[in-house]
């Protein structure tokens, strides 16, 4: 058995500096089969670094307080306090706080306690293709993200 308080879990932020408080609960407790992260999002902050999907993992977001907005393949979806939203593997999404009040919530992923970086795809603008297309994601040894266009192999680093 393992036990901790959320406030005792060290804060680890995204290399793209998109949120100020993310506490990886699954890492702190040694989870192996699913991921659990606690977030506090101020206005303008997001759960992740952009519109993306996990090809190998479903994600569930629970909003404990506030209201989060998710960009999805079906359009914008609002998730209010005590509501939950699920994304199947392969569904693109991006969740963020576009209101004035803070958002407190949890992100859960399964299977696996950590992302397989090779199974994440982000939709971003490619300067070579001159359009928004899928990009593969790799975490570098320096803790930055290396993005590679799935159409033309153009690559760049963020963070």
PDB file of C-alpha atoms in Angstrom:
ATOM      1  CA  UNK A   1       0.000   0.000   0.000  1.00  0.00           C
ATOM      2  CA  UNK A   2       1.128   3.537  -0.782  1.00  0.00           C
ATOM      3  CA  UNK A   3      -0.460   6.786   0.429  1.00  0.00           C
ATOM      4  CA  UNK A   4       0.239  10.476  -0.059  1.00  0.00           C
ATOM      5  CA  UNK A   5      -1.400  13.885   0.112  1.00  0.00           C
ATOM      6  CA  UNK A   6      -1.698  15.766  -3.184  1.00  0.00           C
ATOM      7  CA  UNK A   7       0.238  18.722  -1.696  1.00  0.00           C
ATOM      8  CA  UNK A   8       3.125  16.372  -0.850  1.00  0.00           C
ATOM      9  CA  UNK A   9       3.623  15.371  -4.496  1.00  0.00           C
ATOM     10  CA  UNK A  10       6.383  17.399  -6.160  1.00  0.00           C
ATOM     11  CA  UNK A  11       5.332  19.809  -8.917  1.00  0.00           C
ATOM     12  CA  UNK A  12       6.593  18.867 -12.405  1.00  0.00           C
ATOM     13  CA  UNK A  13       5.603  21.175 -15.230  1.00  0.00           C
ATOM     14  CA  UNK A  14       5.470  20.680 -18.983  1.00  0.00           C
ATOM     15  CA  UNK A  15       8.687  21.739 -20.820  1.00  0.00           C
ATOM     16  CA  UNK A  16       6.508  24.064 -22.921  1.00  0.00           C
ATOM     17  CA  UNK A  17       5.537  26.003 -19.753  1.00  0.00           C
ATOM     18  CA  UNK A  18       1.764  25.641 -20.317  1.00  0.00           C
ATOM     19  CA  UNK A  19       0.783  25.192 -16.667  1.00  0.00           C
ATOM     20  CA  UNK A  20       2.239  26.170 -13.315  1.00  0.00           C
ATOM     21  CA  UNK A  21       0.997  23.279 -11.147  1.00  0.00           C
ATOM     22  CA  UNK A  22       1.041  19.634 -12.248  1.00  0.00           C
ATOM     23  CA  UNK A  23       1.570  16.957  -9.638  1.00  0.00           C
ATOM     24  CA  UNK A  24       2.281  13.471 -11.086  1.00  0.00           C
ATOM     25  CA  UNK A  25       0.542  11.337  -8.470  1.00  0.00           C
ATOM     26  CA  UNK A  26       1.182   8.098 -10.370  1.00  0.00           C
ATOM     27  CA  UNK A  27       4.936   8.760 -10.324  1.00  0.00           C
ATOM     28  CA  UNK A  28       4.931   9.600  -6.608  1.00  0.00           C
ATOM     29  CA  UNK A  29       3.118   6.380  -5.712  1.00  0.00           C
ATOM     30  CA  UNK A  30       4.807   4.107  -8.259  1.00  0.00           C
ATOM     31  CA  UNK A  31       1.760   3.323 -10.409  1.00  0.00           C
ATOM     32  CA  UNK A  32       2.414   0.849 -13.224  1.00  0.00           C
ATOM     33  CA  UNK A  33      -0.955   0.378 -14.929  1.00  0.00           C
ATOM     34  CA  UNK A  34      -2.447   3.867 -15.234  1.00  0.00           C
ATOM     35  CA  UNK A  35      -1.425   7.515 -15.021  1.00  0.00           C
ATOM     36  CA  UNK A  36      -2.852  10.108 -12.623  1.00  0.00           C
ATOM     37  CA  UNK A  37      -1.898  13.781 -12.640  1.00  0.00           C
ATOM     38  CA  UNK A  38      -3.316  16.610 -10.523  1.00  0.00           C
ATOM     39  CA  UNK A  39      -3.578  20.074 -12.088  1.00  0.00           C
ATOM     40  CA  UNK A  40      -4.286  23.611 -10.982  1.00  0.00           C
ATOM     41  CA  UNK A  41      -4.778  25.783 -14.057  1.00  0.00           C
ATOM     42  CA  UNK A  42      -4.846  29.553 -13.931  1.00  0.00           C
ATOM     43  CA  UNK A  43      -6.575  31.515 -16.693  1.00  0.00           C
ATOM     44  CA  UNK A  44      -4.881  30.755 -20.025  1.00  0.00           C
ATOM     45  CA  UNK A  45      -3.095  27.606 -18.817  1.00  0.00           C
ATOM     46  CA  UNK A  46      -3.635  24.120 -20.267  1.00  0.00           C
ATOM     47  CA  UNK A  47      -3.346  20.468 -19.270  1.00  0.00           C
ATOM     48  CA  UNK A  48      -0.939  19.777 -22.152  1.00  0.00           C
ATOM     49  CA  UNK A  49       1.123  21.578 -24.746  1.00  0.00           C
ATOM     50  CA  UNK A  50      -1.369  21.459 -27.598  1.00  0.00           C
ATOM     51  CA  UNK A  51      -3.944  19.611 -29.653  1.00  0.00           C
ATOM     52  CA  UNK A  52      -2.837  15.960 -29.532  1.00  0.00           C
ATOM     53  CA  UNK A  53      -3.779  12.301 -29.248  1.00  0.00           C
ATOM     54  CA  UNK A  54      -2.368   9.205 -27.605  1.00  0.00           C
ATOM     55  CA  UNK A  55      -2.581   6.273 -29.981  1.00  0.00           C
ATOM     56  CA  UNK A  56      -1.896   3.809 -27.153  1.00  0.00           C
ATOM     57  CA  UNK A  57      -3.772   5.304 -24.203  1.00  0.00           C
ATOM     58  CA  UNK A  58      -7.242   6.570 -23.336  1.00  0.00           C
ATOM     59  CA  UNK A  59      -7.458   9.738 -21.255  1.00  0.00           C
ATOM     60  CA  UNK A  60     -10.071  10.828 -18.731  1.00  0.00           C
ATOM     61  CA  UNK A  61     -10.260  14.293 -17.185  1.00  0.00           C
ATOM     62  CA  UNK A  62     -12.177  15.047 -13.985  1.00  0.00           C
ATOM     63  CA  UNK A  63     -12.797  18.728 -13.162  1.00  0.00           C
ATOM     64  CA  UNK A  64     -12.918  19.112  -9.384  1.00  0.00           C
ATOM     65  CA  UNK A  65     -13.578  22.857  -9.494  1.00  0.00           C
ATOM     66  CA  UNK A  66     -13.912  25.534 -12.140  1.00  0.00           C
ATOM     67  CA  UNK A  67     -14.717  24.975 -15.799  1.00  0.00           C
ATOM     68  CA  UNK A  68     -12.306  23.574 -18.388  1.00  0.00           C
ATOM     69  CA  UNK A  69     -12.682  23.864 -22.142  1.00  0.00           C
ATOM     70  CA  UNK A  70     -11.600  21.091 -24.506  1.00  0.00           C
ATOM     71  CA  UNK A  71     -10.966  21.471 -28.212  1.00  0.00           C
ATOM     72  CA  UNK A  72     -12.041  18.167 -29.767  1.00  0.00           C
ATOM     73  CA  UNK A  73     -12.617  16.696 -33.196  1.00  0.00           C
ATOM     74  CA  UNK A  74     -16.325  17.437 -32.648  1.00  0.00           C
ATOM     75  CA  UNK A  75     -15.742  21.074 -31.652  1.00  0.00           C
ATOM     76  CA  UNK A  76     -15.389  22.864 -28.334  1.00  0.00           C
ATOM     77  CA  UNK A  77     -16.680  21.067 -25.216  1.00  0.00           C
ATOM     78  CA  UNK A  78     -17.079  22.652 -21.772  1.00  0.00           C
ATOM     79  CA  UNK A  79     -16.477  20.473 -18.705  1.00  0.00           C
ATOM     80  CA  UNK A  80     -17.802  21.973 -15.472  1.00  0.00           C
ATOM     81  CA  UNK A  81     -17.166  21.195 -11.805  1.00  0.00           C
ATOM     82  CA  UNK A  82     -17.724  17.515 -10.947  1.00  0.00           C
ATOM     83  CA  UNK A  83     -17.934  16.529 -14.626  1.00  0.00           C
ATOM     84  CA  UNK A  84     -15.767  13.988 -16.450  1.00  0.00           C
ATOM     85  CA  UNK A  85     -14.723  13.692 -20.103  1.00  0.00           C
ATOM     86  CA  UNK A  86     -13.106  10.680 -21.808  1.00  0.00           C
ATOM     87  CA  UNK A  87     -10.991  10.470 -24.966  1.00  0.00           C
ATOM     88  CA  UNK A  88     -10.410   7.121 -26.640  1.00  0.00           C
ATOM     89  CA  UNK A  89      -6.998   6.260 -28.099  1.00  0.00           C
ATOM     90  CA  UNK A  90      -6.617   8.181 -31.350  1.00  0.00           C
ATOM     91  CA  UNK A  91      -9.052  11.011 -30.460  1.00  0.00           C
ATOM     92  CA  UNK A  92      -7.462  14.464 -30.640  1.00  0.00           C
ATOM     93  CA  UNK A  93      -8.046  16.929 -27.801  1.00  0.00           C
ATOM     94  CA  UNK A  94      -6.620  19.870 -25.886  1.00  0.00           C
ATOM     95  CA  UNK A  95      -7.953  20.981 -22.493  1.00  0.00           C
ATOM     96  CA  UNK A  96      -7.411  24.433 -21.006  1.00  0.00           C
ATOM     97  CA  UNK A  97      -8.779  27.168 -18.758  1.00  0.00           C
ATOM     98  CA  UNK A  98     -10.221  30.000 -20.833  1.00  0.00           C
ATOM     99  CA  UNK A  99     -12.137  31.514 -17.905  1.00  0.00           C
ATOM    100  CA  UNK A 100     -11.121  33.887 -15.125  1.00  0.00           C
ATOM    101  CA  UNK A 101     -11.440  31.417 -12.232  1.00  0.00           C
ATOM    102  CA  UNK A 102      -8.878  28.664 -11.556  1.00  0.00           C
ATOM    103  CA  UNK A 103      -9.525  25.092 -12.705  1.00  0.00           C
ATOM    104  CA  UNK A 104      -8.577  22.192 -10.435  1.00  0.00           C
ATOM    105  CA  UNK A 105      -8.706  18.742 -11.927  1.00  0.00           C
ATOM    106  CA  UNK A 106      -7.180  15.365 -12.584  1.00  0.00           C
ATOM    107  CA  UNK A 107      -6.012  13.648 -15.761  1.00  0.00           C
ATOM    108  CA  UNK A 108      -6.037   9.846 -15.860  1.00  0.00           C
ATOM    109  CA  UNK A 109      -4.550   7.633 -18.559  1.00  0.00           C
ATOM    110  CA  UNK A 110      -4.588   3.894 -19.161  1.00  0.00           C
ATOM    111  CA  UNK A 111      -3.009   1.544 -19.832  1.00  0.00           C
ATOM    112  CA  UNK A 112       0.379   2.455 -18.463  1.00  0.00           C
ATOM    113  CA  UNK A 113       1.595   4.914 -15.860  1.00  0.00           C
ATOM    114  CA  UNK A 114       3.659   6.907 -18.371  1.00  0.00           C
ATOM    115  CA  UNK A 115       3.198   7.968 -21.964  1.00  0.00           C
ATOM    116  CA  UNK A 116       4.868   6.078 -24.752  1.00  0.00           C
ATOM    117  CA  UNK A 117       6.200   9.217 -26.455  1.00  0.00           C
ATOM    118  CA  UNK A 118       6.292   7.465 -29.835  1.00  0.00           C
ATOM    119  CA  UNK A 119       2.501   6.963 -29.606  1.00  0.00           C
ATOM    120  CA  UNK A 120       1.672  10.675 -29.171  1.00  0.00           C
ATOM    121  CA  UNK A 121       0.771  12.788 -32.195  1.00  0.00           C
ATOM    122  CA  UNK A 122       0.310  16.569 -32.081  1.00  0.00           C
ATOM    123  CA  UNK A 123      -1.430  18.696 -34.688  1.00  0.00           C
ATOM    124  CA  UNK A 124       0.714  21.767 -35.319  1.00  0.00           C
ATOM    125  CA  UNK A 125       1.707  24.026 -38.204  1.00  0.00           C
ATOM    126  CA  UNK A 126       4.595  22.698 -40.308  1.00  0.00           C
ATOM    127  CA  UNK A 127       6.676  25.429 -41.930  1.00  0.00           C
ATOM    128  CA  UNK A 128       7.780  23.090 -44.738  1.00  0.00           C
ATOM    129  CA  UNK A 129       4.280  21.718 -45.521  1.00  0.00           C
ATOM    130  CA  UNK A 130       2.745  25.162 -44.841  1.00  0.00           C
ATOM    131  CA  UNK A 131      -0.272  23.624 -43.120  1.00  0.00           C
ATOM    132  CA  UNK A 132      -1.363  22.111 -39.811  1.00  0.00           C
ATOM    133  CA  UNK A 133      -0.444  18.419 -39.871  1.00  0.00           C
ATOM    134  CA  UNK A 134       0.386  15.629 -37.448  1.00  0.00           C
ATOM    135  CA  UNK A 135       3.757  15.643 -35.719  1.00  0.00           C
ATOM    136  CA  UNK A 136       5.380  12.840 -33.777  1.00  0.00           C
ATOM    137  CA  UNK A 137       6.682  13.683 -30.324  1.00  0.00           C
ATOM    138  CA  UNK A 138       9.914  12.671 -28.627  1.00  0.00           C
ATOM    139  CA  UNK A 139      11.215  13.726 -25.210  1.00  0.00           C
ATOM    140  CA  UNK A 140      14.915  14.619 -25.472  1.00  0.00           C
ATOM    141  CA  UNK A 141      17.572  13.882 -22.835  1.00  0.00           C
ATOM    142  CA  UNK A 142      17.492  17.612 -21.985  1.00  0.00           C
ATOM    143  CA  UNK A 143      13.774  17.441 -21.132  1.00  0.00           C
ATOM    144  CA  UNK A 144      12.586  19.263 -24.272  1.00  0.00           C
ATOM    145  CA  UNK A 145      10.172  18.031 -26.941  1.00  0.00           C
ATOM    146  CA  UNK A 146      11.370  17.140 -30.422  1.00  0.00           C
ATOM    147  CA  UNK A 147       8.529  17.421 -32.943  1.00  0.00           C
ATOM    148  CA  UNK A 148       8.750  15.646 -36.331  1.00  0.00           C
ATOM    149  CA  UNK A 149       6.256  16.216 -39.154  1.00  0.00           C
ATOM    150  CA  UNK A 150       4.553  12.963 -40.177  1.00  0.00           C
ATOM    151  CA  UNK A 151       4.298  14.212 -43.792  1.00  0.00           C
ATOM    152  CA  UNK A 152       7.737  15.677 -44.578  1.00  0.00           C
ATOM    153  CA  UNK A 153       9.980  14.678 -41.600  1.00  0.00           C
ATOM    154  CA  UNK A 154      10.779  18.340 -40.788  1.00  0.00           C
ATOM    155  CA  UNK A 155      11.884  18.398 -37.116  1.00  0.00           C
ATOM    156  CA  UNK A 156      12.324  21.058 -34.450  1.00  0.00           C
ATOM    157  CA  UNK A 157      12.718  21.234 -30.673  1.00  0.00           C
ATOM    158  CA  UNK A 158      10.490  23.014 -28.138  1.00  0.00           C
ATOM    159  CA  UNK A 159      11.470  23.749 -24.563  1.00  0.00           C
TER     160      UNK A 159
END
